[in-house]
Every structure is written in structure tokens, then in C-alpha cells.
Amino acid sequence: MKNLFVMLVLFGSLSSYAQQKTNIHQDIALGKVSVQGMTYLGDGIFVIKKKSDNFICKDFNCIERKIKEQIRNIVFGRRLKSKILNQKYDFDSKLERFVEISFSLSTKDGTALIDKNEAKEKVLELKEFLDLGLITKEEFDAKVNPLKRILLGN
């Protein structure tokens, strides 16, 4: 009985951990994307948060430029597109400036850069729509093909 309790506690903590937003120090669809302070929010949306370093970057504009440079470096050479969605300028609890920029990443054909779990969920959702007659087989195939490439690693 004690072993069952331990297994349930472990499983519960692992499943709740898996549902949290993930830090990007892992492969995302088309190659390794690893940037300190970058977090994946889901649906191809990422956020980078940086604070002033008090030496080189003391103002909001400098921090913003550094983040945008990181985004350009992520996109460069990977055949990706980025789009800035939101920019936030604020002070933390120590009154240090920080900038937070959320952005989307997509392939050149417009497919959002998502992880395999999201691709699988989208395929299952599209299959349900097809079964319900909400979309045609042609629409299903057109939307599933880019997701297949993510799932199969092509």
C-alpha cells in the first residue's frame, strides 16, 4: 500500500510538471534552440526576459536591442521567421530594469514552430473535425502535412 501511495505521488508530480510551460533547453521541431532566459509558452510563442546588467546595458533601449539581436540569431540560418507580439518594460523587486519580449517563430511556409506534443494534439483535433464533417479531407491533408513533418522529424 505504501508503494502504491509513493507511485501515485510521483506520477501526480510528474504529470503536473509536464503541464507547466517549458524552458527552451531542448530541441524544438527544426533544430536546437537554446537561449538563456527564453521560455516556450506554446503554439509557437516564445518569450525572452532580460534585465539590465548595470555595466553595458543600463537602459530599456539597450536591453531591447540585445533581445532582438538574440531573436535574429535564432532565426538566422534556420529558415525561420519571427514576429514580435508584445514588449514589456518594467522594474523588478530590486528596481533593476527588465525587458520582456514575446514573439512567434514559424517556418518560411508559415507553420508555427511547435513541439511534438502540440503537433500530435493538433493532428488529433483536426481528425476529430474531419470525423464530424467540419472540414474536408483536402483541408485535413493540407493542415496535417506540416504537422507530420514535425512529428516524424523530416
GROMACS .gro file of N, CA and C in nm:
model
  462
    1MET      N    1   0.082  -0.119   0.000
    1MET     CA    2   0.000   0.000   0.000
    1MET      C    3   0.087   0.125   0.000
    2LYS      N    4   0.194   0.119   0.079
    2LYS     CA    5   0.285   0.232   0.087
    2LYS      C    6   0.349   0.259  -0.050
    3ASN      N    7   0.387   0.152  -0.122
    3ASN     CA    8   0.447   0.166  -0.255
    3ASN      C    9   0.348   0.229  -0.354
    4LEU      N   10   0.221   0.191  -0.345
    4LEU     CA   11   0.119   0.248  -0.431
    4LEU      C   12   0.106   0.397  -0.406
    5PHE      N   13   0.107   0.437  -0.279
    5PHE     CA   14   0.097   0.578  -0.243
    5PHE      C   15   0.215   0.656  -0.300
    6VAL      N   16   0.336   0.602  -0.286
    6VAL     CA   17   0.456   0.669  -0.339
    6VAL      C   18   0.447   0.682  -0.490
    7MET      N   19   0.400   0.577  -0.558
    7MET     CA   20   0.387   0.582  -0.704
    7MET      C   21   0.285   0.686  -0.746
    8LEU      N   22   0.173   0.696  -0.676
    8LEU     CA   23   0.072   0.795  -0.708
    8LEU      C   24   0.125   0.936  -0.688
    9VAL      N   25   0.198   0.959  -0.580
    9VAL     CA   26   0.254   1.091  -0.555
    9VAL      C   27   0.355   1.127  -0.664
   10LEU      N   28   0.442   1.033  -0.699
   10LEU     CA   29   0.540   1.058  -0.804
   10LEU      C   30   0.473   1.085  -0.938
   11PHE      N   31   0.374   1.003  -0.974
   11PHE     CA   32   0.304   1.022  -1.101
   11PHE      C   33   0.233   1.156  -1.104
   12GLY      N   34   0.168   1.192  -0.994
   12GLY     CA   35   0.098   1.320  -0.988
   12GLY      C   36   0.193   1.437  -1.005
   13SER      N   37   0.310   1.431  -0.939
   13SER     CA   38   0.404   1.541  -0.951
   13SER      C   39   0.465   1.546  -1.090
   14LEU      N   40   0.492   1.431  -1.152
   14LEU     CA   41   0.546   1.430  -1.287
   14LEU      C   42   0.446   1.482  -1.389
   15SER      N   43   0.320   1.444  -1.375
   15SER     CA   44   0.221   1.490  -1.473
   15SER      C   45   0.197   1.639  -1.458
   16SER      N   46   0.199   1.693  -1.336
   16SER     CA   47   0.181   1.838  -1.321
   16SER      C   48   0.303   1.912  -1.373
   17TYR      N   49   0.423   1.852  -1.356
   17TYR     CA   50   0.545   1.913  -1.409
   17TYR      C   51   0.537   1.920  -1.562
   18ALA      N   52   0.488   1.816  -1.625
   18ALA     CA   53   0.481   1.812  -1.771
   18ALA      C   54   0.385   1.914  -1.825
   19GLN      N   55   0.287   1.956  -1.746
   19GLN     CA   56   0.189   2.052  -1.794
   19GLN      C   57   0.237   2.196  -1.782
   20GLN      N   58   0.346   2.221  -1.709
   20GLN     CA   59   0.398   2.355  -1.695
   20GLN      C   60   0.461   2.401  -1.825
   21LYS      N   61   0.474   2.533  -1.838
   21LYS     CA   62   0.544   2.588  -1.953
   21LYS      C   63   0.690   2.546  -1.944
   22THR      N   64   0.750   2.518  -2.057
   22THR     CA   65   0.884   2.460  -2.055
   22THR      C   66   0.989   2.563  -2.092
   23ASN      N   67   1.104   2.551  -2.029
   23ASN     CA   68   1.220   2.631  -2.064
   23ASN      C   69   1.282   2.573  -2.189
   24ILE      N   70   1.332   2.657  -2.276
   24ILE     CA   71   1.389   2.609  -2.401
   24ILE      C   72   1.536   2.578  -2.381
   25HIS      N   73   1.563   2.455  -2.346
   25HIS     CA   74   1.696   2.398  -2.347
   25HIS      C   75   1.679   2.258  -2.402
   26GLN      N   76   1.597   2.250  -2.506
   26GLN     CA   77   1.562   2.122  -2.568
   26GLN      C   78   1.545   2.146  -2.717
   27ASP      N   79   1.530   2.040  -2.792
   27ASP     CA   80   1.508   2.054  -2.936
   27ASP      C   81   1.364   2.100  -2.959
   28ILE      N   82   1.348   2.198  -3.044
   28ILE     CA   83   1.215   2.242  -3.084
   28ILE      C   84   1.205   2.223  -3.236
   29ALA      N   85   1.133   2.124  -3.275
   29ALA     CA   86   1.097   2.093  -3.414
   29ALA      C   87   1.214   2.091  -3.512
   30LEU      N   88   1.272   2.203  -3.546
   30LEU     CA   89   1.368   2.207  -3.657
   30LEU      C   90   1.513   2.220  -3.615
   31GLY      N   91   1.546   2.201  -3.492
   31GLY     CA   92   1.685   2.210  -3.451
   31GLY      C   93   1.697   2.265  -3.312
   32LYS      N   94   1.815   2.266  -3.260
   32LYS     CA   95   1.835   2.311  -3.123
   32LYS      C   96   1.821   2.461  -3.114
   33VAL      N   97   1.738   2.506  -3.023
   33VAL     CA   98   1.719   2.647  -2.994
   33VAL      C   99   1.745   2.662  -2.846
   34SER      N  100   1.855   2.726  -2.810
   34SER     CA  101   1.888   2.739  -2.670
   34SER      C  102   1.935   2.882  -2.644
   35VAL      N  103   1.855   2.957  -2.571
   35VAL     CA  104   1.888   3.095  -2.538
   35VAL      C  105   1.858   3.114  -2.391
   36GLN      N  106   1.955   3.166  -2.318
   36GLN     CA  107   1.935   3.189  -2.176
   36GLN      C  108   1.821   3.290  -2.157
   37GLY      N  109   1.728   3.256  -2.069
   37GLY     CA  110   1.616   3.345  -2.041
   37GLY      C  111   1.499   3.329  -2.136
   38MET      N  112   1.507   3.232  -2.230
   38MET     CA  113   1.399   3.212  -2.327
   38MET      C  114   1.309   3.100  -2.280
   39THR      N  115   1.179   3.124  -2.284
   39THR     CA  116   1.081   3.027  -2.240
   39THR      C  117   0.980   3.004  -2.350
   40TYR      N  118   0.943   2.880  -2.368
   40TYR     CA  119   0.841   2.842  -2.467
   40TYR      C  120   0.704   2.845  -2.400
   41LEU      N  121   0.610   2.920  -2.456
   41LEU     CA  122   0.477   2.932  -2.399
   41LEU      C  123   0.375   2.841  -2.464
   42GLY      N  124   0.409   2.787  -2.581
   42GLY     CA  125   0.316   2.702  -2.655
   42GLY      C  126   0.267   2.769  -2.781
   43ASP      N  127   0.215   2.691  -2.873
   43ASP     CA  128   0.164   2.741  -3.002
   43ASP      C  129   0.265   2.823  -3.080
   44GLY      N  130   0.393   2.789  -3.067
   44GLY     CA  131   0.496   2.860  -3.141
   44GLY      C  132   0.532   2.996  -3.085
   45ILE      N  133   0.488   3.025  -2.961
   45ILE     CA  134   0.514   3.154  -2.898
   45ILE      C  135   0.621   3.138  -2.790
   46PHE      N  136   0.717   3.228  -2.795
   46PHE     CA  137   0.830   3.226  -2.702
   46PHE      C  138   0.839   3.362  -2.633
   47VAL      N  139   0.911   3.366  -2.523
   47VAL     CA  140   0.936   3.493  -2.455
   47VAL      C  141   1.081   3.493  -2.406
   48ILE      N  142   1.146   3.608  -2.420
   48ILE     CA  143   1.279   3.629  -2.365
   48ILE      C  144   1.269   3.746  -2.267
   49LYS      N  145   1.322   3.724  -2.148
   49LYS     CA  146   1.321   3.828  -2.045
   49LYS      C  147   1.465   3.854  -2.003
   50LYS      N  148   1.506   3.979  -2.009
   50LYS     CA  149   1.641   4.018  -1.970
   50LYS      C  150   1.635   4.141  -1.881
   51LYS      N  151   1.729   4.148  -1.787
   51LYS     CA  152   1.738   4.268  -1.704
   51LYS      C  153   1.867   4.341  -1.734
   52SER      N  154   1.875   4.464  -1.687
   52SER     CA  155   1.995   4.543  -1.710
   52SER      C  156   2.113   4.479  -1.640
   53ASP      N  157   2.230   4.493  -1.701
   53ASP     CA  158   2.349   4.435  -1.638
   53ASP      C  159   2.432   4.539  -1.563
   54ASN      N  160   2.384   4.663  -1.560
   54ASN     CA  161   2.446   4.774  -1.487
   54ASN      C  162   2.584   4.813  -1.537
   55PHE      N  163   2.635   4.749  -1.640
   55PHE     CA  164   2.765   4.787  -1.695
   55PHE      C  165   2.749   4.834  -1.838
   56ILE      N  166   2.708   4.743  -1.924
   56ILE     CA  167   2.697   4.777  -2.066
   56ILE      C  168   2.556   4.824  -2.099
   57CYS      N  169   2.456   4.748  -2.056
   57CYS     CA  170   2.315   4.777  -2.087
   57CYS      C  171   2.244   4.828  -1.962
   58LYS      N  172   2.230   4.959  -1.954
   58LYS     CA  173   2.165   5.016  -1.836
   58LYS      C  174   2.023   5.063  -1.865
   59ASP      N  175   1.991   5.090  -1.993
   59ASP     CA  176   1.858   5.145  -2.024
   59ASP      C  177   1.772   5.044  -2.101
   60PHE      N  178   1.643   5.074  -2.108
   60PHE     CA  179   1.547   4.985  -2.173
   60PHE      C  180   1.582   4.961  -2.320
   61ASN      N  181   1.623   5.066  -2.392
   61ASN     CA  182   1.653   5.052  -2.535
   61ASN      C  183   1.767   4.954  -2.559
   62CYS      N  184   1.869   4.959  -2.478
   62CYS     CA  185   1.982   4.869  -2.493
   62CYS      C  186   1.940   4.724  -2.467
   63ILE      N  187   1.862   4.702  -2.363
   63ILE     CA  188   1.815   4.567  -2.330
   63ILE      C  189   1.728   4.514  -2.444
   64GLU      N  190   1.640   4.601  -2.496
   64GLU     CA  191   1.554   4.562  -2.608
   64GLU      C  192   1.637   4.522  -2.730
   65ARG      N  193   1.740   4.600  -2.761
   65ARG     CA  194   1.826   4.568  -2.876
   65ARG      C  195   1.894   4.432  -2.856
   66LYS      N  196   1.941   4.404  -2.735
   66LYS     CA  197   2.007   4.275  -2.707
   66LYS      C  198   1.911   4.158  -2.730
   67ILE      N  199   1.787   4.172  -2.684
   67ILE     CA  200   1.688   4.066  -2.703
   67ILE      C  201   1.658   4.047  -2.851
   68LYS      N  202   1.636   4.157  -2.923
   68LYS     CA  203   1.605   4.147  -3.065
   68LYS      C  204   1.723   4.087  -3.143
   69GLU      N  205   1.844   4.114  -3.098
   69GLU     CA  206   1.961   4.053  -3.159
   69GLU      C  207   1.960   3.902  -3.135
   70GLN      N  208   1.920   3.859  -3.016
   70GLN     CA  209   1.910   3.715  -2.988
   70GLN      C  210   1.806   3.650  -3.078
   71ILE      N  211   1.693   3.718  -3.098
   71ILE     CA  212   1.588   3.664  -3.184
   71ILE      C  213   1.640   3.650  -3.327
   72ARG      N  214   1.711   3.752  -3.375
   72ARG     CA  215   1.769   3.744  -3.511
   72ARG      C  216   1.867   3.626  -3.520
   73ASN      N  217   1.946   3.605  -3.416
   73ASN     CA  218   2.041   3.494  -3.416
   73ASN      C  219   1.971   3.358  -3.418
   74ILE      N  220   1.856   3.348  -3.354
   74ILE     CA  221   1.779   3.224  -3.355
   74ILE      C  222   1.728   3.196  -3.496
   75VAL      N  223   1.677   3.300  -3.562
   75VAL     CA  224   1.616   3.286  -3.694
   75VAL      C  225   1.723   3.262  -3.802
   76PHE      N  226   1.837   3.329  -3.789
   76PHE     CA  227   1.941   3.325  -3.891
   76PHE      C  228   1.991   3.182  -3.914
   77GLY      N  229   1.991   3.140  -4.039
   77GLY     CA  230   2.043   3.009  -4.076
   77GLY      C  231   1.951   2.893  -4.046
   78ARG      N  232   1.833   2.918  -3.994
   78ARG     CA  233   1.740   2.809  -3.962
   78ARG      C  234   1.615   2.810  -4.050
   79ARG      N  235   1.610   2.900  -4.145
   79ARG     CA  236   1.492   2.912  -4.234
   79ARG      C  237   1.365   2.937  -4.154
   80LEU      N  238   1.375   3.027  -4.057
   80LEU     CA  239   1.260   3.061  -3.972
   80LEU      C  240   1.223   3.207  -3.990
   81LYS      N  241   1.100   3.238  -3.951
   81LYS     CA  242   1.052   3.375  -3.946
   81LYS      C  243   1.012   3.405  -3.803
   82SER      N  244   1.031   3.529  -3.761
   82SER     CA  245   0.987   3.569  -3.628
   82SER      C  246   0.894   3.689  -3.640
   83LYS      N  247   0.807   3.702  -3.541
   83LYS     CA  248   0.717   3.817  -3.536
   83LYS      C  249   0.706   3.858  -3.389
   84ILE      N  250   0.739   3.984  -3.361
   84ILE     CA  251   0.728   4.037  -3.225
   84ILE      C  252   0.579   4.054  -3.193
   85LEU      N  253   0.536   3.997  -3.081
   85LEU     CA  254   0.396   4.004  -3.042
   85LEU      C  255   0.370   4.106  -2.932
   86ASN      N  256   0.465   4.116  -2.837
   86ASN     CA  257   0.445   4.205  -2.724
   86ASN      C  258   0.579   4.242  -2.664
   87GLN      N  259   0.589   4.364  -2.612
   87GLN     CA  260   0.709   4.411  -2.543
   87GLN      C  261   0.666   4.472  -2.411
   88LYS      N  262   0.736   4.435  -2.306
   88LYS     CA  263   0.704   4.485  -2.172
   88LYS      C  264   0.830   4.543  -2.110
   89TYR      N  265   0.819   4.663  -2.056
   89TYR     CA  266   0.930   4.730  -1.991
   89TYR      C  267   0.889   4.755  -1.847
   90ASP      N  268   0.974   4.713  -1.752
   90ASP     CA  269   0.934   4.727  -1.611
   90ASP      C  270   1.058   4.722  -1.521
   91PHE      N  271   1.032   4.729  -1.391
   91PHE     CA  272   1.137   4.718  -1.290
   91PHE      C  273   1.107   4.597  -1.204
   92ASP      N  274   1.211   4.524  -1.162
   92ASP     CA  275   1.191   4.410  -1.074
   92ASP      C  276   1.191   4.457  -0.928
   93SER      N  277   1.190   4.363  -0.835
   93SER     CA  278   1.182   4.396  -0.693
   93SER      C  279   1.305   4.473  -0.644
   94LYS      N  280   1.417   4.462  -0.713
   94LYS     CA  281   1.539   4.534  -0.676
   94LYS      C  282   1.552   4.664  -0.755
   95LEU      N  283   1.444   4.704  -0.820
   95LEU     CA  284   1.438   4.825  -0.903
   95LEU      C  285   1.538   4.823  -1.020
   96GLU      N  286   1.569   4.703  -1.066
   96GLU     CA  287   1.651   4.690  -1.186
   96GLU      C  288   1.557   4.684  -1.307
   97ARG      N  289   1.598   4.750  -1.413
   97ARG     CA  290   1.517   4.748  -1.535
   97ARG      C  291   1.518   4.609  -1.597
   98PHE      N  292   1.402   4.570  -1.655
   98PHE     CA  293   1.399   4.449  -1.736
   98PHE      C  294   1.305   4.469  -1.853
   99VAL      N  295   1.333   4.395  -1.958
   99VAL     CA  296   1.251   4.397  -2.078
   99VAL      C  297   1.211   4.254  -2.107
  100GLU      N  298   1.085   4.236  -2.144
  100GLU     CA  299   1.032   4.105  -2.178
  100GLU      C  300   0.967   4.116  -2.316
  101ILE      N  301   1.014   4.036  -2.409
  101ILE     CA  302   0.960   4.039  -2.545
  101ILE      C  303   0.905   3.901  -2.579
  102SER      N  304   0.777   3.898  -2.616
  102SER     CA  305   0.719   3.772  -2.664
  102SER      C  306   0.713   3.777  -2.816
  103PHE      N  307   0.737   3.662  -2.878
  103PHE     CA  308   0.743   3.656  -3.023
  103PHE      C  309   0.705   3.516  -3.070
  104SER      N  310   0.664   3.510  -3.194
  104SER     CA  311   0.632   3.379  -3.252
  104SER      C  312   0.743   3.342  -3.348
  105LEU      N  313   0.764   3.212  -3.360
  105LEU     CA  314   0.857   3.158  -3.459
  105LEU      C  315   0.779   3.066  -3.551
  106SER      N  316   0.807   3.078  -3.679
  106SER     CA  317   0.742   2.990  -3.776
  106SER      C  318   0.840   2.958  -3.887
  107THR      N  319   0.809   2.853  -3.961
  107THR     CA  320   0.890   2.817  -4.076
  107THR      C  321   0.858   2.915  -4.188
  108LYS      N  322   0.937   2.911  -4.294
  108LYS     CA  323   0.914   3.003  -4.407
  108LYS      C  324   0.777   2.983  -4.470
  109ASP      N  325   0.721   2.861  -4.459
  109ASP     CA  326   0.588   2.837  -4.515
  109ASP      C  327   0.476   2.879  -4.420
  110GLY      N  328   0.512   2.935  -4.304
  110GLY     CA  329   0.413   2.988  -4.211
  110GLY      C  330   0.369   2.892  -4.101
  111THR      N  331   0.424   2.770  -4.098
  111THR     CA  332   0.389   2.674  -3.995
  111THR      C  333   0.454   2.715  -3.863
  112ALA      N  334   0.372   2.725  -3.758
  112ALA     CA  335   0.424   2.763  -3.627
  112ALA      C  336   0.527   2.661  -3.579
  113LEU      N  337   0.632   2.709  -3.516
  113LEU     CA  338   0.736   2.622  -3.463
  113LEU      C  339   0.688   2.569  -3.328
  114ILE      N  340   0.635   2.448  -3.331
  114ILE     CA  341   0.577   2.388  -3.211
  114ILE      C  342   0.649   2.258  -3.179
  115ASP      N  343   0.629   2.208  -3.058
  115ASP     CA  344   0.693   2.082  -3.021
  115ASP      C  345   0.606   1.964  -3.065
  116LYS      N  346   0.659   1.844  -3.050
  116LYS     CA  347   0.591   1.723  -3.099
  116LYS      C  348   0.458   1.698  -3.028
  117ASN      N  349   0.451   1.727  -2.899
  117ASN     CA  350   0.325   1.705  -2.826
  117ASN      C  351   0.214   1.794  -2.879
  118GLU      N  352   0.247   1.920  -2.907
  118GLU     CA  353   0.147   2.011  -2.962
  118GLU      C  354   0.104   1.967  -3.103
  119ALA      N  355   0.201   1.922  -3.183
  119ALA     CA  356   0.169   1.876  -3.318
  119ALA      C  357   0.074   1.757  -3.312
  120LYS      N  358   0.101   1.665  -3.219
  120LYS     CA  359   0.015   1.548  -3.204
  120LYS      C  360  -0.126   1.590  -3.163
  121GLU      N  361  -0.136   1.682  -3.068
  121GLU     CA  362  -0.268   1.730  -3.025
  121GLU      C  363  -0.344   1.795  -3.139
  122LYS      N  364  -0.274   1.874  -3.222
  122LYS     CA  365  -0.339   1.940  -3.335
  122LYS      C  366  -0.388   1.839  -3.439
  123VAL      N  367  -0.308   1.733  -3.464
  123VAL     CA  368  -0.349   1.630  -3.559
  123VAL      C  369  -0.476   1.561  -3.509
  124LEU      N  370  -0.478   1.527  -3.380
  124LEU     CA  371  -0.596   1.461  -3.322
  124LEU      C  372  -0.719   1.553  -3.328
  125GLU      N  373  -0.698   1.680  -3.303
  125GLU     CA  374  -0.808   1.777  -3.311
  125GLU      C  375  -0.860   1.788  -3.454
  126LEU      N  376  -0.769   1.794  -3.551
  126LEU     CA  377  -0.809   1.801  -3.691
  126LEU      C  378  -0.882   1.675  -3.735
  127LYS      N  379  -0.837   1.559  -3.686
  127LYS     CA  380  -0.903   1.432  -3.717
  127LYS      C  381  -1.047   1.432  -3.665
  128GLU      N  382  -1.064   1.487  -3.545
  128GLU     CA  383  -1.198   1.497  -3.488
  128GLU      C  384  -1.286   1.587  -3.575
  129PHE      N  385  -1.230   1.700  -3.621
  129PHE     CA  386  -1.305   1.791  -3.709
  129PHE      C  387  -1.343   1.721  -3.839
  130LEU      N  388  -1.251   1.641  -3.892
  130LEU     CA  389  -1.278   1.566  -4.015
  130LEU      C  390  -1.391   1.466  -3.992
  131ASP      N  391  -1.383   1.393  -3.881
  131ASP     CA  392  -1.486   1.293  -3.848
  131ASP      C  393  -1.624   1.356  -3.829
  132LEU      N  394  -1.625   1.479  -3.776
  132LEU     CA  395  -1.752   1.549  -3.755
  132LEU      C  396  -1.804   1.616  -3.882
  133GLY      N  397  -1.723   1.616  -3.987
  133GLY     CA  398  -1.764   1.676  -4.113
  133GLY      C  399  -1.745   1.827  -4.116
  134LEU      N  400  -1.667   1.881  -4.020
  134LEU     CA  401  -1.645   2.025  -4.015
  134LEU      C  402  -1.541   2.072  -4.117
  135ILE      N  403  -1.451   1.981  -4.157
  135ILE     CA  404  -1.353   2.012  -4.260
  135ILE      C  405  -1.352   1.897  -4.361
  136THR      N  406  -1.307   1.928  -4.482
  136THR     CA  407  -1.299   1.826  -4.586
  136THR      C  408  -1.168   1.748  -4.574
  137LYS      N  409  -1.159   1.638  -4.645
  137LYS     CA  410  -1.038   1.556  -4.647
  137LYS      C  411  -0.920   1.638  -4.702
  138GLU      N  412  -0.946   1.721  -4.802
  138GLU     CA  413  -0.841   1.804  -4.862
  138GLU      C  414  -0.790   1.906  -4.760
  139GLU      N  415  -0.881   1.969  -4.685
  139GLU     CA  416  -0.841   2.065  -4.582
  139GLU      C  417  -0.761   1.995  -4.472
  140PHE      N  418  -0.807   1.876  -4.436
  140PHE     CA  419  -0.737   1.797  -4.334
  140PHE      C  420  -0.594   1.767  -4.378
  141ASP      N  421  -0.580   1.716  -4.502
  141ASP     CA  422  -0.448   1.681  -4.554
  141ASP      C  423  -0.355   1.802  -4.559
  142ALA      N  424  -0.409   1.917  -4.602
  142ALA     CA  425  -0.327   2.038  -4.614
  142ALA      C  426  -0.277   2.084  -4.477
  143LYS      N  427  -0.359   2.070  -4.374
  143LYS     CA  428  -0.318   2.115  -4.241
  143LYS      C  429  -0.233   2.012  -4.168
  144VAL      N  430  -0.251   1.884  -4.199
  144VAL     CA  431  -0.178   1.779  -4.128
  144VAL      C  432  -0.036   1.759  -4.182
  145ASN      N  433  -0.013   1.785  -4.310
  145ASN     CA  434   0.119   1.760  -4.368
  145ASN      C  435   0.233   1.832  -4.296
  146PRO      N  436   0.222   1.963  -4.265
  146PRO     CA  437   0.330   2.028  -4.190
  146PRO      C  438   0.347   1.969  -4.049
  147LEU      N  439   0.236   1.926  -3.989
  147LEU     CA  440   0.243   1.866  -3.856
  147LEU      C  441   0.311   1.730  -3.861
  148LYS      N  442   0.290   1.657  -3.970
  148LYS     CA  443   0.357   1.527  -3.987
  148LYS      C  444   0.508   1.545  -3.990
  149ARG      N  445   0.553   1.652  -4.058
  149ARG     CA  446   0.699   1.677  -4.065
  149ARG      C  447   0.756   1.699  -3.926
  150ILE      N  448   0.681   1.765  -3.840
  150ILE     CA  449   0.727   1.789  -3.703
  150ILE      C  450   0.730   1.657  -3.626
  151LEU      N  451   0.622   1.580  -3.639
  151LEU     CA  452   0.613   1.454  -3.565
  151LEU      C  453   0.716   1.352  -3.610
  152LEU      N  454   0.742   1.346  -3.740
  152LEU     CA  455   0.832   1.245  -3.793
  152LEU      C  456   0.977   1.296  -3.806
  153GLY      N  457   0.997   1.425  -3.773
  153GLY     CA  458   1.133   1.481  -3.775
  153GLY      C  459   1.190   1.502  -3.913
  154ASN      N  460   1.104   1.522  -4.013
  154ASN     CA  461   1.151   1.542  -4.151
  154ASN      C  462   1.169   1.689  -4.180
   0.00000   0.00000   0.00000
